[in-house]
PDB file of N, CA and C in Angstrom:
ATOM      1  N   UNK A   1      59.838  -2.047 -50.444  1.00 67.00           N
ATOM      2  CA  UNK A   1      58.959  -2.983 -49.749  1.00 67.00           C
ATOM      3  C   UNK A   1      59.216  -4.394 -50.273  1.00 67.00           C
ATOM      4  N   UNK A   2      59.331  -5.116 -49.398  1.00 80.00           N
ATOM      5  CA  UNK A   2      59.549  -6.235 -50.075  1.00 80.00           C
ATOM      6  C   UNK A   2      58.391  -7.490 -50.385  1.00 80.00           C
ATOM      7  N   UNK A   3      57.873  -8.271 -51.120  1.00 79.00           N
ATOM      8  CA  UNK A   3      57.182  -9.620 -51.328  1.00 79.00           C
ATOM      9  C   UNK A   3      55.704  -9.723 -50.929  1.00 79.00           C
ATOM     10  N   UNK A   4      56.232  -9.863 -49.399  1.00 77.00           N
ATOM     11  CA  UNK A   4      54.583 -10.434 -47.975  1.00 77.00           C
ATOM     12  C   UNK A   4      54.300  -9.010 -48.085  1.00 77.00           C
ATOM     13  N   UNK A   5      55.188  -8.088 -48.044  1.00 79.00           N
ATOM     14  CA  UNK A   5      54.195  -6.514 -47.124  1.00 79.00           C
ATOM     15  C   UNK A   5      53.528  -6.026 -48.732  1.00 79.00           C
ATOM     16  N   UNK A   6      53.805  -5.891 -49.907  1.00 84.00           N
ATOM     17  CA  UNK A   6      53.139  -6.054 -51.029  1.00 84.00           C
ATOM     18  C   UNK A   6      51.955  -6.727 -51.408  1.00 84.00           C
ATOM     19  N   UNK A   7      52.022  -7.955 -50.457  1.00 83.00           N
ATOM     20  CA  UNK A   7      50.813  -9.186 -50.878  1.00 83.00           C
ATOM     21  C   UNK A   7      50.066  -8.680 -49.724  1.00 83.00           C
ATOM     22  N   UNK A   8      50.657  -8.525 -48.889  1.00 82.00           N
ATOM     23  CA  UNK A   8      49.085  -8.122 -47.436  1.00 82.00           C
ATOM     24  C   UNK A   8      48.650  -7.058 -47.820  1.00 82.00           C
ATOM     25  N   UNK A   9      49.344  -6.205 -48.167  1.00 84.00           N
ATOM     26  CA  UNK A   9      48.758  -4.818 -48.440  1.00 84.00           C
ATOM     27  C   UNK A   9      47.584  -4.705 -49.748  1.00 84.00           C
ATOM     28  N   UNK A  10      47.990  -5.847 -50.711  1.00 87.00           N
ATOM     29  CA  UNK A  10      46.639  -6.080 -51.674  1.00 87.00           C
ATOM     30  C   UNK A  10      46.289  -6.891 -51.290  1.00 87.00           C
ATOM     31  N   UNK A  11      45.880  -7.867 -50.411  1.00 86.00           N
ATOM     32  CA  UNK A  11      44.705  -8.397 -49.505  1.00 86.00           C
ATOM     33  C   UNK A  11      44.190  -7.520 -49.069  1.00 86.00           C
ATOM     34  N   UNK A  12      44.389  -6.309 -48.426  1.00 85.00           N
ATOM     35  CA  UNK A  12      43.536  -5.809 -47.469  1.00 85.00           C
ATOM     36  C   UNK A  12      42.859  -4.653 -48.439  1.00 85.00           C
ATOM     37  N   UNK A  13      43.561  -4.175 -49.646  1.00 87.00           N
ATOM     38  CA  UNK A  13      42.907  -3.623 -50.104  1.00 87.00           C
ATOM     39  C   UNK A  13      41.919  -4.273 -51.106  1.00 87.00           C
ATOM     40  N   UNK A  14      41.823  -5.600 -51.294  1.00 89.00           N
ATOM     41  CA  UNK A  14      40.600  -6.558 -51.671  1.00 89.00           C
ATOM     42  C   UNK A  14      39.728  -6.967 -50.554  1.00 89.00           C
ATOM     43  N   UNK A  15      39.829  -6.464 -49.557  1.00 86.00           N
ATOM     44  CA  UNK A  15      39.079  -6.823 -48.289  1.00 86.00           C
ATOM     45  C   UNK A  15      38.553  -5.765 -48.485  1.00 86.00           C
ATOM     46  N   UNK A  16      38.785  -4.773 -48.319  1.00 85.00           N
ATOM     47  CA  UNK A  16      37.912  -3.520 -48.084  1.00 85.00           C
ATOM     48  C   UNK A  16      37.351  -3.300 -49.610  1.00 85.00           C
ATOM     49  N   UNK A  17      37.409  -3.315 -50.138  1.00 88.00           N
ATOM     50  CA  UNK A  17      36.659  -3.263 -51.333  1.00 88.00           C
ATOM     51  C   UNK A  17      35.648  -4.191 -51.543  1.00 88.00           C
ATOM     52  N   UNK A  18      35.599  -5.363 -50.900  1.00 86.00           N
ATOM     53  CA  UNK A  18      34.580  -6.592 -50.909  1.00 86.00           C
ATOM     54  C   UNK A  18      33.248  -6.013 -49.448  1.00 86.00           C
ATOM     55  N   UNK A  19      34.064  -5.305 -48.399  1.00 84.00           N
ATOM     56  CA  UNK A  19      33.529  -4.658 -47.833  1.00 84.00           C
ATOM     57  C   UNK A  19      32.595  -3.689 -48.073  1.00 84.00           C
ATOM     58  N   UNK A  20      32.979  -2.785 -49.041  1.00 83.00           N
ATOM     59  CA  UNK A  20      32.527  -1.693 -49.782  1.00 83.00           C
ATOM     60  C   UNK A  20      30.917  -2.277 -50.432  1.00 83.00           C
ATOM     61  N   UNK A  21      31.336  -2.981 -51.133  1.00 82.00           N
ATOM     62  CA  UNK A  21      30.605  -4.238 -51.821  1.00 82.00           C
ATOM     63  C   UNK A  21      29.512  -3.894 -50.879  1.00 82.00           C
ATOM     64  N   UNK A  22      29.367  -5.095 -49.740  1.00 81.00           N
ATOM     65  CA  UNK A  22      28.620  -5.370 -48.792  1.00 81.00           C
ATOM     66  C   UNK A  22      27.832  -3.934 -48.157  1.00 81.00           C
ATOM     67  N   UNK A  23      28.607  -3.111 -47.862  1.00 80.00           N
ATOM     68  CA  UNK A  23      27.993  -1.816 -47.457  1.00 80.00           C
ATOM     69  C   UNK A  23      27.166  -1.286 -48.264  1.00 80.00           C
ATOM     70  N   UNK A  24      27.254  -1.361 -49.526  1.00 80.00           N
ATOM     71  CA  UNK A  24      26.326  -0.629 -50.800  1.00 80.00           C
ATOM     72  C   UNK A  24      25.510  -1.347 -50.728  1.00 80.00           C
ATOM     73  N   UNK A  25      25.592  -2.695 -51.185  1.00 78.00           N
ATOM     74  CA  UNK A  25      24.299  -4.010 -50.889  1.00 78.00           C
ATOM     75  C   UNK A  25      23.171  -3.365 -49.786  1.00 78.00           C
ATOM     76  N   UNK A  26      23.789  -3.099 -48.408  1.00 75.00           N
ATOM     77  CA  UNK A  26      23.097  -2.941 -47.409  1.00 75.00           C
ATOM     78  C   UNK A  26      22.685  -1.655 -47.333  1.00 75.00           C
ATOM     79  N   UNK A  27      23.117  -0.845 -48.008  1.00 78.00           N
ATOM     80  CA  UNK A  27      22.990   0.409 -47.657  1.00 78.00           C
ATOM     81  C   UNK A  27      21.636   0.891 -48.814  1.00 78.00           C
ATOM     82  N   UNK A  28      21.009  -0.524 -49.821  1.00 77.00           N
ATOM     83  CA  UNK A  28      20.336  -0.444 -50.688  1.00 77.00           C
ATOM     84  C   UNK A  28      18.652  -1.175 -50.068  1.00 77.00           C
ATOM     85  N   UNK A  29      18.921  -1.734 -49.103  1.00 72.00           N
ATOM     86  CA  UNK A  29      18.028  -2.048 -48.167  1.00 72.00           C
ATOM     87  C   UNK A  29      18.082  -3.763 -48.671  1.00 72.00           C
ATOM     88  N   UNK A  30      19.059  -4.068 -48.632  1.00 72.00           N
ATOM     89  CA  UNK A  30      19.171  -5.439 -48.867  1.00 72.00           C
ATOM     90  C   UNK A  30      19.866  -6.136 -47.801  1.00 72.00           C
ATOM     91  N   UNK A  31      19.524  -7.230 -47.001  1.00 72.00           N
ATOM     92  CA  UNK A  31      20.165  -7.631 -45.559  1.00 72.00           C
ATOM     93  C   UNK A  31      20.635  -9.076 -45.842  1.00 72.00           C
ATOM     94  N   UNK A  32      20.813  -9.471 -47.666  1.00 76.00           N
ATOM     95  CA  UNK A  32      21.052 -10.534 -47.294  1.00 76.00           C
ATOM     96  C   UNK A  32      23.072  -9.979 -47.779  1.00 76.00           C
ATOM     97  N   UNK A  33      23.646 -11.610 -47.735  1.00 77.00           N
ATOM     98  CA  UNK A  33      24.950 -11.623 -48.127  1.00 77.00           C
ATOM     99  C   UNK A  33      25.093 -11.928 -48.830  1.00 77.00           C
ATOM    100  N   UNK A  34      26.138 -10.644 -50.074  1.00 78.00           N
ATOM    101  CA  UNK A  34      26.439 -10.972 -50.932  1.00 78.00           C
ATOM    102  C   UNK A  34      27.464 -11.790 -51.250  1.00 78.00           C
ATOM    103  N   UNK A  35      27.211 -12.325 -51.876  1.00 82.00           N
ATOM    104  CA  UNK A  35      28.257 -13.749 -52.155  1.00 82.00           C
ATOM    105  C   UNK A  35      29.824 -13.441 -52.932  1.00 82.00           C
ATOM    106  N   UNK A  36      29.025 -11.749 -54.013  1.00 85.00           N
ATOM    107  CA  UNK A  36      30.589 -11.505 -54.179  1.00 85.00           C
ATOM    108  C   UNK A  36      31.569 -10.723 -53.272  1.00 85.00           C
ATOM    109  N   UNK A  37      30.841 -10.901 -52.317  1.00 84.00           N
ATOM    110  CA  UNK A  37      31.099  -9.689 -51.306  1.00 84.00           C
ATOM    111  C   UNK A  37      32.122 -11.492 -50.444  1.00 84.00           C
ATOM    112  N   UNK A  38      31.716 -12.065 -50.804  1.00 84.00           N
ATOM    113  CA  UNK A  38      32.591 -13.912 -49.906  1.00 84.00           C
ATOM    114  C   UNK A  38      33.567 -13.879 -50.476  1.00 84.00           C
ATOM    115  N   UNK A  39      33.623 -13.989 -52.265  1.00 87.00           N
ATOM    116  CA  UNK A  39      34.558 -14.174 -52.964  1.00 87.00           C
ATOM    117  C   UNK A  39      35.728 -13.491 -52.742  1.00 87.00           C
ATOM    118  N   UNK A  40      35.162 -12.088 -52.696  1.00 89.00           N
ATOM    119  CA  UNK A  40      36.525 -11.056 -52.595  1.00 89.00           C
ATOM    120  C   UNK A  40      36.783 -11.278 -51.225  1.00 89.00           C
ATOM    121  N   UNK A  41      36.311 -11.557 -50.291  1.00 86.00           N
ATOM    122  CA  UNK A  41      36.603 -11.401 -48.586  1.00 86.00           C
ATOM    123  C   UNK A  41      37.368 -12.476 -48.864  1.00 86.00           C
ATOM    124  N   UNK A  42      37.342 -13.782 -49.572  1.00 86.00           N
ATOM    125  CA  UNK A  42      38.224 -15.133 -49.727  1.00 86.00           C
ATOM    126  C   UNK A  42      39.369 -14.859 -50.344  1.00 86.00           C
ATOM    127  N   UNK A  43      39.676 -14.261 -51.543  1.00 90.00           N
ATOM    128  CA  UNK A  43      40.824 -13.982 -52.183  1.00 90.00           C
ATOM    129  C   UNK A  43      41.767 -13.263 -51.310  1.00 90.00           C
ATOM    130  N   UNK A  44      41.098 -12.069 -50.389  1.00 88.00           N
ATOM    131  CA  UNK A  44      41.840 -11.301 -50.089  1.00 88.00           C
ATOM    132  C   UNK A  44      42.432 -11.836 -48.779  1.00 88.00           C
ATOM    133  N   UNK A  45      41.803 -12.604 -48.198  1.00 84.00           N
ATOM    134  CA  UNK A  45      42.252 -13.517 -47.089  1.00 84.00           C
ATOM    135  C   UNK A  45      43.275 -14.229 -47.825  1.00 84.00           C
ATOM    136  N   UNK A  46      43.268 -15.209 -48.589  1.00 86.00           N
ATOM    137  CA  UNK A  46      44.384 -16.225 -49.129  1.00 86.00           C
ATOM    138  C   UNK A  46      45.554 -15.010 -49.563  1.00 86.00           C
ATOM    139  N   UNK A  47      45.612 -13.986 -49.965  1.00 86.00           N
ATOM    140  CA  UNK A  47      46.561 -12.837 -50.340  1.00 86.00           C
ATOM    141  C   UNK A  47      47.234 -12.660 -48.914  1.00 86.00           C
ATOM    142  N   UNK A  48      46.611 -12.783 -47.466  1.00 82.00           N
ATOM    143  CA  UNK A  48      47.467 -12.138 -46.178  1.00 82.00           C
ATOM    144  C   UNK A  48      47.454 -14.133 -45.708  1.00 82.00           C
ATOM    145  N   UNK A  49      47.043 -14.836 -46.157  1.00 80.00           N
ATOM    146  CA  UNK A  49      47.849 -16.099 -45.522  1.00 80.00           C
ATOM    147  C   UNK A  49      49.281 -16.222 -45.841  1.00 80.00           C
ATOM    148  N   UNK A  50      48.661 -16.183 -47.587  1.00 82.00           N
ATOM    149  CA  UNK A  50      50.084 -16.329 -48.027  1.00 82.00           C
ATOM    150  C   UNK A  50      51.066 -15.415 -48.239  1.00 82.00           C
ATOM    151  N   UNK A  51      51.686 -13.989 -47.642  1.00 81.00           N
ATOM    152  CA  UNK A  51      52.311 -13.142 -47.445  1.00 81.00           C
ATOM    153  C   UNK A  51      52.576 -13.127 -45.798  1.00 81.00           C
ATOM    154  N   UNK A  52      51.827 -13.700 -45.076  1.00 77.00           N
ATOM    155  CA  UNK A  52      52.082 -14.259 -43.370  1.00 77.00           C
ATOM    156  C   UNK A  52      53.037 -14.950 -43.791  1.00 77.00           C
ATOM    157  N   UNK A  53      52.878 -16.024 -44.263  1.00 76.00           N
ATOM    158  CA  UNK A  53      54.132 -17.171 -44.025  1.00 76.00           C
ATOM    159  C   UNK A  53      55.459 -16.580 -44.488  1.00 76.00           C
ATOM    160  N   UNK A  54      55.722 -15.506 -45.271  1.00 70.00           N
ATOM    161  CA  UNK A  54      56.495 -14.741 -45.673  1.00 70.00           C
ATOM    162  C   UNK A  54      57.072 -13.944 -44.444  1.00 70.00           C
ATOM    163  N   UNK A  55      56.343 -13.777 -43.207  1.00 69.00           N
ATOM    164  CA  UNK A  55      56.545 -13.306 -41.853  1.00 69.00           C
ATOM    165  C   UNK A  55      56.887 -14.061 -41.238  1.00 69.00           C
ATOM    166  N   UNK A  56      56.260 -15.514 -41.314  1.00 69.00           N
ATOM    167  CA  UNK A  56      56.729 -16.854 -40.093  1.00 69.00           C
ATOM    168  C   UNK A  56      56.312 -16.430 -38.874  1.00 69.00           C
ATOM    169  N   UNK A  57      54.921 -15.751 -38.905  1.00 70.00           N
ATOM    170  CA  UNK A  57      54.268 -16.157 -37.633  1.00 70.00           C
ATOM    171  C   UNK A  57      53.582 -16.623 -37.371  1.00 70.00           C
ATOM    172  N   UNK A  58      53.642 -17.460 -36.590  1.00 77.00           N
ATOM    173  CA  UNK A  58      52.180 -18.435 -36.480  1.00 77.00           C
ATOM    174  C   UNK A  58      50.611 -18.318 -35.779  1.00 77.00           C
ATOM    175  N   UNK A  59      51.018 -17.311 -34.897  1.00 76.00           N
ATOM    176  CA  UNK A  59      49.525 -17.052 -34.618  1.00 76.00           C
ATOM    177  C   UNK A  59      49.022 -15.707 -35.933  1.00 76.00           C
ATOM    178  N   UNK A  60      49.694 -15.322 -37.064  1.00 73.00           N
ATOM    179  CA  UNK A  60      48.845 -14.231 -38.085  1.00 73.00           C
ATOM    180  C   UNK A  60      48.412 -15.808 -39.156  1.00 73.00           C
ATOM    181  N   UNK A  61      49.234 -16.500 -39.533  1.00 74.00           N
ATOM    182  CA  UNK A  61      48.988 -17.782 -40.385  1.00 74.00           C
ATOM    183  C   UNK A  61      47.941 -18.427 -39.847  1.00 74.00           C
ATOM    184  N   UNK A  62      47.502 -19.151 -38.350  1.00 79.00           N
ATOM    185  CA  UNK A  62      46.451 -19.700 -37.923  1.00 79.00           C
ATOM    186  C   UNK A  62      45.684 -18.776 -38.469  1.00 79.00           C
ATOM    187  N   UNK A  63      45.081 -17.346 -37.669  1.00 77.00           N
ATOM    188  CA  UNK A  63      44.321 -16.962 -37.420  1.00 77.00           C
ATOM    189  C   UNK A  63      43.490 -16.309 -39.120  1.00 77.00           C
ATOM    190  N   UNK A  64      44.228 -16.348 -39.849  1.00 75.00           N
ATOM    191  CA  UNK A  64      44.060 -16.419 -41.641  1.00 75.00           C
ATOM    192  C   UNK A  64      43.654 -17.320 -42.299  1.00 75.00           C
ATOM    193  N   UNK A  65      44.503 -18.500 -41.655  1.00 79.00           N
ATOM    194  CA  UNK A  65      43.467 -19.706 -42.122  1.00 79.00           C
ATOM    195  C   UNK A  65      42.501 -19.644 -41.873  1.00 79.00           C
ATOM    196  N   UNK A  66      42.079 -19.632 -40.766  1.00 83.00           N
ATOM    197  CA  UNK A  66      40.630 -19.750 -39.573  1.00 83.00           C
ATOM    198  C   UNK A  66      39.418 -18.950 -40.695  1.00 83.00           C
ATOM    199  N   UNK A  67      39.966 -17.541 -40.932  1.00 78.00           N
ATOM    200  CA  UNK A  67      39.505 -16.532 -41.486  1.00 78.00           C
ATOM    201  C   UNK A  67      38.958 -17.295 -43.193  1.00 78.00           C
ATOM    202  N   UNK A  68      39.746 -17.507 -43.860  1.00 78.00           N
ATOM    203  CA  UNK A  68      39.878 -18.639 -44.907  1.00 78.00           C
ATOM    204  C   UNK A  68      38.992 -19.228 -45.108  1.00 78.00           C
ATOM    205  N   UNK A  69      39.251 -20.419 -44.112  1.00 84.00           N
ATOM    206  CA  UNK A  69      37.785 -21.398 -43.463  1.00 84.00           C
ATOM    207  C   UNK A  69      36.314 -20.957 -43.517  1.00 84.00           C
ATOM    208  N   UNK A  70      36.350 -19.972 -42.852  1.00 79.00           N
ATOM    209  CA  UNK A  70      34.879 -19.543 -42.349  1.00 79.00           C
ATOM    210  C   UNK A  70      33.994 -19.031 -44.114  1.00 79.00           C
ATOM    211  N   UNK A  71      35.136 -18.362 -45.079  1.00 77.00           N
ATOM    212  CA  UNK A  71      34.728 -17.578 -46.168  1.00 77.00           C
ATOM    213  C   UNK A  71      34.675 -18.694 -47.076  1.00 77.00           C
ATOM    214  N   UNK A  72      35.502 -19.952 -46.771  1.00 80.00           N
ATOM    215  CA  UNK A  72      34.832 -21.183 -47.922  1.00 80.00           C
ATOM    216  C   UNK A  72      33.747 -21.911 -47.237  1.00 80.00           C
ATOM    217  N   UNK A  73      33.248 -22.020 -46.275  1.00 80.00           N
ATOM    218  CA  UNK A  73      31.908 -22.655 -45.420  1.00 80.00           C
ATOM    219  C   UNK A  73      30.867 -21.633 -45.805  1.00 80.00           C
ATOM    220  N   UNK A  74      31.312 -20.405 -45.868  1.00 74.00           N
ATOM    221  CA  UNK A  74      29.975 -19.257 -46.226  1.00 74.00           C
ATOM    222  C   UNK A  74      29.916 -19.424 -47.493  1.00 74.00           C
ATOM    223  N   UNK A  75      30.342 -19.936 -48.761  1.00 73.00           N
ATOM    224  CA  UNK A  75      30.382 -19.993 -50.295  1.00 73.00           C
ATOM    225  C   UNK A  75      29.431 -21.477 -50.118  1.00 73.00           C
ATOM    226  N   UNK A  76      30.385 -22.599 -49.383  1.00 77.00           N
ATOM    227  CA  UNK A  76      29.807 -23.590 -49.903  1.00 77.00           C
ATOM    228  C   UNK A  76      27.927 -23.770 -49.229  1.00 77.00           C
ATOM    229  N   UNK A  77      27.742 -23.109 -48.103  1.00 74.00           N
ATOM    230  CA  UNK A  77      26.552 -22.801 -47.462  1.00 74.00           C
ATOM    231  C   UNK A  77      25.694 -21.872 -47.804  1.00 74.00           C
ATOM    232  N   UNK A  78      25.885 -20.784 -48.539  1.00 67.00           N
ATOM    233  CA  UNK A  78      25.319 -19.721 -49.193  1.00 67.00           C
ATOM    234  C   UNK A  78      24.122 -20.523 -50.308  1.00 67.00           C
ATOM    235  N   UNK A  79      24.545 -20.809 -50.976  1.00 60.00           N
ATOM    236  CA  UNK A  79      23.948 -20.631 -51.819  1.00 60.00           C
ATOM    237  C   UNK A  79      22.158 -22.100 -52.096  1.00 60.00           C
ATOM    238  N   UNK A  80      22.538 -22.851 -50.617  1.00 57.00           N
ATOM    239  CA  UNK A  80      21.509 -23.520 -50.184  1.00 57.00           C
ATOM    240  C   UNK A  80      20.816 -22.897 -49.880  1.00 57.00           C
ATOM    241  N   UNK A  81      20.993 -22.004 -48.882  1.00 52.00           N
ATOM    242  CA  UNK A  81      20.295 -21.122 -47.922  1.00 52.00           C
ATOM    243  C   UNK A  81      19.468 -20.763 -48.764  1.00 52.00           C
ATOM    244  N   UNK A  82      20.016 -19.701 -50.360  1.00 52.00           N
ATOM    245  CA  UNK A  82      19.191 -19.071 -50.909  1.00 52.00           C
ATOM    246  C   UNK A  82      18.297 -19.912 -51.999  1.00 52.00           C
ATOM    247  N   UNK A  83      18.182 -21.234 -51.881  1.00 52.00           N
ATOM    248  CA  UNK A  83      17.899 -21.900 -52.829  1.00 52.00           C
ATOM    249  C   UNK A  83      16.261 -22.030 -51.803  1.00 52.00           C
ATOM    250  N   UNK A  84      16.685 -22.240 -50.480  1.00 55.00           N
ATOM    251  CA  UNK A  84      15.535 -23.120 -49.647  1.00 55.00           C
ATOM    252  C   UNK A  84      14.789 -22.100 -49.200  1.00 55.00           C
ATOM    253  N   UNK A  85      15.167 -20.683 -49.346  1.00 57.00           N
ATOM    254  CA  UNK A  85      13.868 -19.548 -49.570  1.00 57.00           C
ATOM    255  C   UNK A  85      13.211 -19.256 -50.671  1.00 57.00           C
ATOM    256  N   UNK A  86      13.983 -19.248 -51.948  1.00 58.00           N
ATOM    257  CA  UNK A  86      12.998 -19.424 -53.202  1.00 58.00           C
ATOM    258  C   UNK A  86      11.851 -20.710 -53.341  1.00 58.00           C
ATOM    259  N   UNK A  87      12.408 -21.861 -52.506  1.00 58.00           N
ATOM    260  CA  UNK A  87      11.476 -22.787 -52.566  1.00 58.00           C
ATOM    261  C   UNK A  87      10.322 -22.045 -51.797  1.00 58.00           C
ATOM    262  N   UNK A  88      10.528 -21.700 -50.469  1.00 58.00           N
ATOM    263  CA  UNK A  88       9.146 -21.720 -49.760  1.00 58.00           C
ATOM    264  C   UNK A  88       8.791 -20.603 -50.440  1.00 58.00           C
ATOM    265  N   UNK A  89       8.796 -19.804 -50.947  1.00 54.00           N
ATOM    266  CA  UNK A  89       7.868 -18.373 -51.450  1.00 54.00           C
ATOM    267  C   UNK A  89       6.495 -19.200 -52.422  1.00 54.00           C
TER     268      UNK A  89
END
């Protein structure tokens, strides 16, 4: 196997494990998001960006970034959210 199919293949198995994460969270009667459940969904995304470009395709590279994006807006937005419900209690 060579390089990218090595690096996607441990992205996705840090995806599903951040998944896992999230499922136990929820499966504990907890509905909010776990944040390490972002972290690992972020790493493991930057692991299949950067093993895409190792492919040179451009719609798996967009659509990773995109993916990317959304998991650093949920880190940098997270943790307001949970700040401005401890206030009102």
């Amino acid at each position: 196997m060579d390089t990218p199919t090595i690096l996607g293949t441990i992205g996705l198995a840090i995806i599903v494990i951040a998944w896992i994460v999230q499922l136990i969270n929820t499966l504990g009667k907890s509905i909010t998001l776990s944040l390490f459940f972002v972290w690992l969904h972020l790493i493991g995304v930057l692991s299949i960006v950067i093993s895409s470009i190792g492919f040179k395709s451009i719609a798996i590279i967009v659509l990773t970034i995109i993916l990317a994006i959304l998991a650093i807006i949920t880190i940098i937005v997270y943790p307001k959210k949970k700040l401005e419900t401890k206030e009102e209690k």
